[in-house]
Each structure stands twice: as structure tokens, then as C-alpha cells.
Coordinates of C-alpha atoms and ligand atoms in Angstrom, one line a residue:
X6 CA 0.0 0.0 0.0
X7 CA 1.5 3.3 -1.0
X8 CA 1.1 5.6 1.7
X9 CA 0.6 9.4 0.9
X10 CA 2.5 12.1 3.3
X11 CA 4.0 15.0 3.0
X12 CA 7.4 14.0 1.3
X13 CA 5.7 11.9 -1.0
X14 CA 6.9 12.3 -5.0
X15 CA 4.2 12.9 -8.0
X16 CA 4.7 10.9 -10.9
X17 CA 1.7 10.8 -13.7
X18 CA 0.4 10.1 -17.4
X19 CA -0.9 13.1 -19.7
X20 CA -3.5 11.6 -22.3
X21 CA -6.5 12.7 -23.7
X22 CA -8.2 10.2 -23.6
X23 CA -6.3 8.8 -20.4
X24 CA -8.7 6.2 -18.4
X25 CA -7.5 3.3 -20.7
X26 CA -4.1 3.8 -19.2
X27 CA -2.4 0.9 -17.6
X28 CA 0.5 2.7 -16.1
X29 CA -0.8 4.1 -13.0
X30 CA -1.5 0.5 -11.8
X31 CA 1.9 -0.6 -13.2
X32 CA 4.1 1.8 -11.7
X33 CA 2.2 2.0 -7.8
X34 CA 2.6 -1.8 -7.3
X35 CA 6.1 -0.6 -8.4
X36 CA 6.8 1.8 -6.3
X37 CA 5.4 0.0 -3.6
X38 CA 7.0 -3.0 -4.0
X39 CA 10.2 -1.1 -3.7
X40 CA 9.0 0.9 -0.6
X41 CA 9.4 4.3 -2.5
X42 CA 7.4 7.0 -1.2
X43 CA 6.2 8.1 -5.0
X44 CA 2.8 8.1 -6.5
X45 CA 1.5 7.8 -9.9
X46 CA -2.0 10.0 -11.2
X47 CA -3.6 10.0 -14.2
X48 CA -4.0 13.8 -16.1
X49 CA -6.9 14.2 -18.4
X50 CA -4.8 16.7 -20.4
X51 CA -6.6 18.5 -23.2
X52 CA -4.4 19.6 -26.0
X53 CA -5.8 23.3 -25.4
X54 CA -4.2 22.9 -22.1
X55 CA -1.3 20.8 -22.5
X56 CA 1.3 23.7 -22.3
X57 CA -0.4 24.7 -18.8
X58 CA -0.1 21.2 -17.6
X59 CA 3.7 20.8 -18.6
X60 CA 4.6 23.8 -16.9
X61 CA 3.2 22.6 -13.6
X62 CA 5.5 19.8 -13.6
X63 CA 8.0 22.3 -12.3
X64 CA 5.3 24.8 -10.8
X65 CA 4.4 21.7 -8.4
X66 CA 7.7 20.1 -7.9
X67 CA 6.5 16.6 -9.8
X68 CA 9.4 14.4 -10.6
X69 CA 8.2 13.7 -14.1
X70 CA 5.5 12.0 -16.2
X71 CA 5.2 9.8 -18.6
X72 CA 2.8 11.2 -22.0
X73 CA 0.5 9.4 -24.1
X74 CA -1.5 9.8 -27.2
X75 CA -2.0 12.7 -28.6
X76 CA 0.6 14.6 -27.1
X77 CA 3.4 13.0 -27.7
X78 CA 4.5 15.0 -30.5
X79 CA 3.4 18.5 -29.2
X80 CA 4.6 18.2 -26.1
X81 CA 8.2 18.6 -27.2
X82 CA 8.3 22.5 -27.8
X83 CA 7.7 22.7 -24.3
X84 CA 10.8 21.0 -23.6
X85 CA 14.3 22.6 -22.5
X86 CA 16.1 19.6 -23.6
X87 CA 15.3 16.0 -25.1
X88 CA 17.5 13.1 -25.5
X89 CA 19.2 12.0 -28.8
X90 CA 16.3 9.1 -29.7
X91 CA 13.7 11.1 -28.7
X92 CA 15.3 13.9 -31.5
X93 CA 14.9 11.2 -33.8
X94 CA 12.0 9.8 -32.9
X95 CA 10.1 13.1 -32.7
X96 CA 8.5 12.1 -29.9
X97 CA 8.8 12.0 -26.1
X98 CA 6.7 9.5 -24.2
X99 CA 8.5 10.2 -20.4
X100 CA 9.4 13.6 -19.0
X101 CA 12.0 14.1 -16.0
X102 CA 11.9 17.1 -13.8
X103 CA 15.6 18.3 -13.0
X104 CA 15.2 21.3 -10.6
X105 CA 13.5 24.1 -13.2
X106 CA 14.4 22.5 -16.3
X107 CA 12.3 19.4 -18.1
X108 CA 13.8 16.5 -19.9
X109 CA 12.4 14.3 -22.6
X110 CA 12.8 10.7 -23.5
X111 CA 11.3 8.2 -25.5
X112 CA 11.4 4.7 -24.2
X113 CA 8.7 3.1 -26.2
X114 CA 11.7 2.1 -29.0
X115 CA 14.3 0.6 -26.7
X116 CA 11.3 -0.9 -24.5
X117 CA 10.9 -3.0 -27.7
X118 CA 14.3 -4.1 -27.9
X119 CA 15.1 -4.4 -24.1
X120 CA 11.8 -6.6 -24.4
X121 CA 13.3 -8.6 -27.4
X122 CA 16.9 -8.9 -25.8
X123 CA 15.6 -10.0 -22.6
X124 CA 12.8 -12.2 -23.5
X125 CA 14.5 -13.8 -26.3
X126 CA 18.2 -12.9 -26.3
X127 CA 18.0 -11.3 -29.8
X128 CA 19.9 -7.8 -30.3
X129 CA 18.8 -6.3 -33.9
X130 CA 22.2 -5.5 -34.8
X131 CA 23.1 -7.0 -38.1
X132 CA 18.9 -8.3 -38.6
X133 CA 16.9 -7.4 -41.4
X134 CA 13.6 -5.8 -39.7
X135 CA 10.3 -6.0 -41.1
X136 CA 7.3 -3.4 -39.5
X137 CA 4.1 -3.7 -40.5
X138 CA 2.6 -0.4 -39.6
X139 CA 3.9 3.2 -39.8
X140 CA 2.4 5.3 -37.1
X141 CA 3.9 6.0 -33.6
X142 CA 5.1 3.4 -32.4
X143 CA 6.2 1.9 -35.4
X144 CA 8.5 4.8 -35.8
X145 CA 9.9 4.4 -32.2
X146 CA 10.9 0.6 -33.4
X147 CA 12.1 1.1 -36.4
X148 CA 14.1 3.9 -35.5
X149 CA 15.8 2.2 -32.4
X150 CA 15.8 -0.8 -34.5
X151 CA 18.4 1.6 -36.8
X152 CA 20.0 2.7 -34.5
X153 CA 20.8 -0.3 -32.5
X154 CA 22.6 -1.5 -35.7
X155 CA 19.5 -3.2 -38.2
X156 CA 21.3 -4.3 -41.1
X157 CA 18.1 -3.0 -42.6
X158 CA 14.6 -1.9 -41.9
X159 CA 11.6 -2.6 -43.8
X160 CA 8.3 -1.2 -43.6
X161 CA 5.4 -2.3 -45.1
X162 CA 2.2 0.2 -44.5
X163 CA -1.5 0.5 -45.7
X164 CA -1.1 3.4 -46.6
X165 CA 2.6 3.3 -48.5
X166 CA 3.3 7.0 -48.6
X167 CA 3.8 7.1 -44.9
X168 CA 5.9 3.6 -45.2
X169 CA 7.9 5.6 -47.7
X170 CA 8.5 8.8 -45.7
X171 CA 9.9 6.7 -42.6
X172 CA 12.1 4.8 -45.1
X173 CA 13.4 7.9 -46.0
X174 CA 13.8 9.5 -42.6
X175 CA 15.6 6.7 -41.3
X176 CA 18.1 6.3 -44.9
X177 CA 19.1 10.3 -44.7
X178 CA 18.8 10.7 -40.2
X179 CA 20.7 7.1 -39.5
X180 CA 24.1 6.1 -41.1
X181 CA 24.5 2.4 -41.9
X182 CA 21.1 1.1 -41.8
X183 CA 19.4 0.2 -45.5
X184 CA 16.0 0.6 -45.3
X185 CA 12.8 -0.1 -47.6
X186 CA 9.4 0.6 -48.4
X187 CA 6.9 -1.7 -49.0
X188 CA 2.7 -1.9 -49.4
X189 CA 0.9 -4.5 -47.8
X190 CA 0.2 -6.6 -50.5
X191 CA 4.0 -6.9 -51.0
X192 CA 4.6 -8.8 -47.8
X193 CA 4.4 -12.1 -48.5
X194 CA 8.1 -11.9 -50.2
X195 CA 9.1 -9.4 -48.1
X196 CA 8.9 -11.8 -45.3
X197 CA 11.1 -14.4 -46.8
X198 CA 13.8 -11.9 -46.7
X199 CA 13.1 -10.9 -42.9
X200 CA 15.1 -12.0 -39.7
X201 CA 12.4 -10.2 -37.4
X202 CA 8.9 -9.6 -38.5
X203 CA 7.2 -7.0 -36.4
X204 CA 3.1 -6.4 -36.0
X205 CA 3.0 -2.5 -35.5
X206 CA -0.7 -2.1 -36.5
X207 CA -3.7 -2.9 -34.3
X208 CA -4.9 -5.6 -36.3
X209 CA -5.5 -8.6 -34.0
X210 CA -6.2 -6.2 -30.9
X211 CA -9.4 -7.0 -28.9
X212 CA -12.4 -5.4 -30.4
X213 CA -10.5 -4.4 -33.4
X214 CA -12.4 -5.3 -36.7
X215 CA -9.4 -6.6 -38.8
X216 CA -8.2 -9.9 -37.4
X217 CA -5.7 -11.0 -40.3
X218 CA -2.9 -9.1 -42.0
X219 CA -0.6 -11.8 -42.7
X220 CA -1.4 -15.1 -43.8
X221 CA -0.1 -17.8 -41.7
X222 CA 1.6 -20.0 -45.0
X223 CA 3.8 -17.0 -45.4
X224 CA 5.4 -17.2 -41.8
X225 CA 7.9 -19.8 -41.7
X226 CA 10.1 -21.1 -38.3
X227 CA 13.6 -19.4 -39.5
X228 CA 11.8 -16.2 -38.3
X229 CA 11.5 -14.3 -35.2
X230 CA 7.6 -12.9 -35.1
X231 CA 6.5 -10.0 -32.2
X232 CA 3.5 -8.5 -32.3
X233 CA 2.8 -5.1 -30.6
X234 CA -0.7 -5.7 -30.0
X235 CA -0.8 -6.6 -26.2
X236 CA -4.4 -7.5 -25.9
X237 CA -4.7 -10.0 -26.3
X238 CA -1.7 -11.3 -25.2
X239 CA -1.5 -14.3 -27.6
X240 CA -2.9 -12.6 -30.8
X241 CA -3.3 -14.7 -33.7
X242 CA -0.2 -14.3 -35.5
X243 CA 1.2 -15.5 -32.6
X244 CA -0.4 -18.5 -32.4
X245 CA -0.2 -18.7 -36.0
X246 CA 3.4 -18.2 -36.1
X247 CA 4.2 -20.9 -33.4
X248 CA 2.0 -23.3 -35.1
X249 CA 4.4 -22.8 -37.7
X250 CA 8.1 -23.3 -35.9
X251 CA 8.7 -19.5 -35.5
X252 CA 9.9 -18.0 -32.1
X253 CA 7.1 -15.1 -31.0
X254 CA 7.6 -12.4 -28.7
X255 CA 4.3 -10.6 -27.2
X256 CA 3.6 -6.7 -27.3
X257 CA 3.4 -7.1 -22.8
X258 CA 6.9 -7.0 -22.8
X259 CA 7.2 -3.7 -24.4
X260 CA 4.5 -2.2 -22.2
X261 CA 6.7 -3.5 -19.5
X262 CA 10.0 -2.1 -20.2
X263 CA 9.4 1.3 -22.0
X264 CA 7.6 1.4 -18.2
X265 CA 10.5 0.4 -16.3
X266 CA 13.2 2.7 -18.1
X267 CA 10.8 5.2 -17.6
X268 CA 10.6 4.2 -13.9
X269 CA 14.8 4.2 -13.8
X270 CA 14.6 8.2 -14.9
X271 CA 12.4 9.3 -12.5
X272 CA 13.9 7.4 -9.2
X273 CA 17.4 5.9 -10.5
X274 CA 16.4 2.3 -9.4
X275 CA 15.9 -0.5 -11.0
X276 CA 12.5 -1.4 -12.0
X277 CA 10.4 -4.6 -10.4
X278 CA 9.7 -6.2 -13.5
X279 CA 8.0 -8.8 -12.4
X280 CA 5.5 -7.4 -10.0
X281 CA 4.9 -4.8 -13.3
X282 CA 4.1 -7.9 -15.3
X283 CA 1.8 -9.7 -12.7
X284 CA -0.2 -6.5 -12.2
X285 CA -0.8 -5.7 -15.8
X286 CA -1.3 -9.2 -16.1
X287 CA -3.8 -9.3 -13.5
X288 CA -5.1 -6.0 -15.2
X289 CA -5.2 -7.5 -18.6
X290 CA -6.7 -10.8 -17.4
X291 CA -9.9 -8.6 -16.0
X292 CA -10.7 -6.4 -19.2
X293 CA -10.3 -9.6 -21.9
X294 CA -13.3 -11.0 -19.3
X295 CA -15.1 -7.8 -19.3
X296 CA -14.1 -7.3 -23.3
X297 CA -15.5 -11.1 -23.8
X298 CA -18.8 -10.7 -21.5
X299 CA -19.6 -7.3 -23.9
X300 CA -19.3 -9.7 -26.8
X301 CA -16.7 -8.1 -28.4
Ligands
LIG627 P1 -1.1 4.7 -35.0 O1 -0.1 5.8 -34.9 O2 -2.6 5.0 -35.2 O3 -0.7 3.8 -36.3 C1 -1.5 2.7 -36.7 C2 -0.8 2.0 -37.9 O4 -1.6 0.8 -38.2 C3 -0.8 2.8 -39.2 O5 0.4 2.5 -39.9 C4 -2.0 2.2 -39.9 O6 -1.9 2.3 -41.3 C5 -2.0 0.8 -39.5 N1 -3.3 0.2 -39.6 C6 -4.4 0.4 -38.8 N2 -5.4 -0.3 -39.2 C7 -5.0 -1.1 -40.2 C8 -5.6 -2.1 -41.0 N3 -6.9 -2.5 -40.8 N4 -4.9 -2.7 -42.0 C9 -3.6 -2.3 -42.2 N5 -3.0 -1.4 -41.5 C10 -3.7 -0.8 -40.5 O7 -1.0 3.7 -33.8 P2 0.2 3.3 -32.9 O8 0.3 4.3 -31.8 O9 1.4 3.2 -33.8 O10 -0.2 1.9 -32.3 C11 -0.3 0.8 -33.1 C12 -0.6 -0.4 -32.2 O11 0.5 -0.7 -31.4 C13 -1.7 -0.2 -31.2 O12 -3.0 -0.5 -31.7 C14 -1.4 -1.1 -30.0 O13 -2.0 -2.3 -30.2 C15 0.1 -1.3 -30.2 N6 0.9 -0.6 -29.1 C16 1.7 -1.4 -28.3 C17 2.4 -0.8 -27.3 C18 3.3 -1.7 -26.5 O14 3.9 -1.2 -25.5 N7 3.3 -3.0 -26.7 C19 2.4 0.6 -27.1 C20 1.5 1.3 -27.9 C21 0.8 0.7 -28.9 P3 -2.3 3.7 -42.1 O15 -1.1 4.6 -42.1 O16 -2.6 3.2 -43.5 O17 -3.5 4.3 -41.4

């Protein structure tokens, strides 16, 4: 139990929308598991009023806060400073308070690759990367994918301009990483070619519509398949891509680390990793039941 005095340090999450949010859980069993007088809030943050609500990080003495969709992008100009990935990136997903001055990271890319090292013992140096997807957090991924030395990154989007633009971005921004741009219905043979195939849409989430991107005779077991979706935990390419040999790393594990790097910013420690998994297990476990009794 996390007991509030008057020494105790405010963490917190700026979204709009921000309920969905499975940090505050995560990082409280955290912090209490560790004994650390800190506390993590939820901020409904309007975008009208998200350059109010950065400045009262240092108005109010907070130690920092992590920030969600949409204001992950427009936050930065608010900034003093922001780290070299998060430059890249163009995005900032955890803030740190140092006296009057505010930090900003991004830990959503190497929570993907601390997730993939750790769970699987892969580094991406010398792979060839394939992202489906080329929103937010596919840039975060295939950008620290660059950077931590992919031989070359793939992207394979819907709608192929953007595929094209992050292709681009990463060629001209990181040195020694090919990259290419693909459409969807060029997958199946881009896969062949792929060390790591990575699911950076929502297709397969609970309650999304679109169940199927990839068809399961194009997976094969030489590759390593992760999806991003984290709910459910075992999506279908998973399953799919077991039933076929392949090794398969869930989207939990990102969730889990970008979380715990962020947690190491704010209070220098080392995160509880697994007391963050069993609660958003636990947390997870109760809204697929809720998710299933709606039907959905
Ligand atoms: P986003 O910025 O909205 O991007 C969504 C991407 O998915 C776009 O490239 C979009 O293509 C593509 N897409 C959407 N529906 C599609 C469909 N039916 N068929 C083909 N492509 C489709 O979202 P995001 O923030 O990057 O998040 C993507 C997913 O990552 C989320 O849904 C979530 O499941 C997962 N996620 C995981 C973590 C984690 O820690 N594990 C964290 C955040 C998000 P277009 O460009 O053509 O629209």
C-alpha cells in the first residue's frame, strides 16, 4: 500500500483520452513494491491545455511523467532539452523534472528491444527488420531498431506513402542502416527476406475489426515474429506463427520495459519487472473478461 505524506513524489500520465491507461497500476505496485514514497496519477490533459499542464511539472515540484497519445509530438516544444532518440523519434513519451528544467525521453523504441533482448536474447544488430505499420510506435521501433545496428529496416504500410516517408527519414537521419518501403500486398516476399517480422498495427487487438494481415503459410520457423498488440496477449499471429516453428515475442513486454526505463529516470532504481508484469497481467486478465462478456 502506498502511503501518501508529505514527502511523497508525484509521478503521472498526460492523455487525452487517459482512463484506458495501464501505467498508474503498473508503476504504484512498483513503487510499492520497492517501498518508494512516489505516486503515480492519471491527467486528463486537453491539447488546449497541455502547455499549462507541462509547466506545472516544475510549478508543483513533480518528478516527471510519462505522456500518451496525442501529445506526444506536441509536447516537445515545451521541452528545455530532449534526448538523442527522442530527437529522432520526434516524440517524447516520459518527461523528468531536473530542478526548473524538463527532460524528454522516448522509451517506447528501446522498450521494444530491451523486451526482445531480454525475453529472447535477440539484439537487432546486423537483422533485417520487417514493421508492419507506420504510425507511432512503429517509428519508435524502427528507428531504435536503426540505430541499434539493423542491417536493414523494412516497412510495409496500408497506406505506403507514410511507409515511404519513414524509409526515407531513417536512410538520410541514421548512417548504416538500408531501409525499404513496401505496401501491404507486398509482404508475402518481403517476409522471406526478414530476420524479425514486427506487427506494429492494431490488427489482431481485442475489439478491433481486422483480425488478419498476414497469412499464416507466409510465416515460416527461421523467423522471429512479435507483435505489438498486447491484448490480447496471444494474438493470432502469434499462435499462427508458433503453429508454424517461428519464435514469437508478445507486445506485454514492451508495455513492460518502456515502463520500467521510464521508472529508472524518474527514481534511478531499478524497476520490479515482475511485480509490473503480474499486475498488468492481472489488469489485462480482468478487461479480456469484461471485453469477452460485452461480446466483443
Ligand atoms: P497509429 O499511430 O494510429 O498507427 C496505426 C498503424 O496501423 C498505421 O500504420 C495504420 O496504417 C496501420 N493500420 C491500422 N489499421 C489497419 C488495417 N486495418 N490494416 C492495415 N494497417 C492498419 O497507432 P500506434 O500508436 O502506432 O499503435 C499501433 C498499435 O501498437 C496499437 O494499436 C497497439 O495495439 C500497439 N501498441 C503497443 C504498445 C506496447 O507497448 N506494446 C504501445 C503502444 C501501442 P495507415 O497509415 O494506413 O493508417
Amino acid at each position: 500500500m502506498i502511503t501518501i505524506n508529505s514527502t511523497t513524489k508525484l509521478t503521472g500520465v498526460f492523455g487525452y483520452p487517459v482512463e484506458h491507461s495501464l501505467s498508474p497500476a503498473m508503476h504504484n505496485a512498483a513503487f510499492s513494491h520497492l517501498k518508494l514514497n512516489y505516486l503515480y496519477l492519471p491527467f486528463l490533459v486537453h491539447p488546449d491545455n497541455l502547455e499549462e499542464a507541462v509547466r506545472s511539472i516544475v510549478a508543483l515540484g513533480m518528478e516527471g511523467v510519462n505522456i500518451t497519445i496525442p501529445h506526444k509530438q506536441t509536447v516537445i516544444p515545451y521541452l528545455d532539452e530532449i534526448s538523442q532518440e527522442a530527437e529522432l523519434i520526434e516524440a517524447v513519451n516520459t518527461i523528468k523534472r531536473v530542478d526548473d528544467r524538463l527532460v524528454g525521453y522516448n522509451t517506447d523504441g528501446k522498450g521494444f528491444i530491451s523486451s526482445l533482448e531480454e525475453e529472447l536474447g535477440v539484439i537487432p544488430k546486423g537483422k533485417s527488420i520487417l514493421i508492419v505499420g507506420a504510425g507511432g510506435v512503429a517509428r519508435a521501433v524502427a528507428i531504435q531498431s536503426a540505430l541499434e545496428g539493423a542491417s536493414k529496416v523494412a516497412i510495409a504500410n496500408r497506406t505506403e506513402e507514410k511507409a515511404k516517408n519513414l524509409a526515407r527519414y531513417i536512410e538520410d537521419n541514421i548512417k548504416g542502416c538500408s531501409t525499404e518501403a513496401l505496401s501491404i500486398s507486398e509482404l508475402k516476399d518481403a517476409i522471406l527476406n526478414a530476420d524479425i517480422l514486427i506487427n506494429a498495427t492494431p490488427v489482431g487487438m481485442i475489439s478491433y475489426p481486422v483480425k488478419r494481415l498476414i497469412e499464416t503459410e507466409w510465416l515460416n520457423e527461421d523467423l522471429i515474429v512479435c507483435d505489438l498488440v498486447y491484448n490480447p496477449r496471444q494474438t493470432q499471429l502469434l499462435r499462427e506463427a508458433k503453429e508454424k516453428g517461428a519464435r514469437t515475442l508478445e507486445g506485454l513486454g514492451m508495455l513492460i520495459f518502456q515502463g520500467s526505463l521510464a521508472f529508472k529516470i524518474w527514481t534511478g532504481r531499478e524497476a520490479p519487472l515482475s511485480i509490473m508484469r503480474q499486475t498488468l497481467e492481472k489488469r489485462l486478465g480482468i478487461s479480456q473478461l469484461s471485453a469477452d462478456q460485452r461480446g466483443v
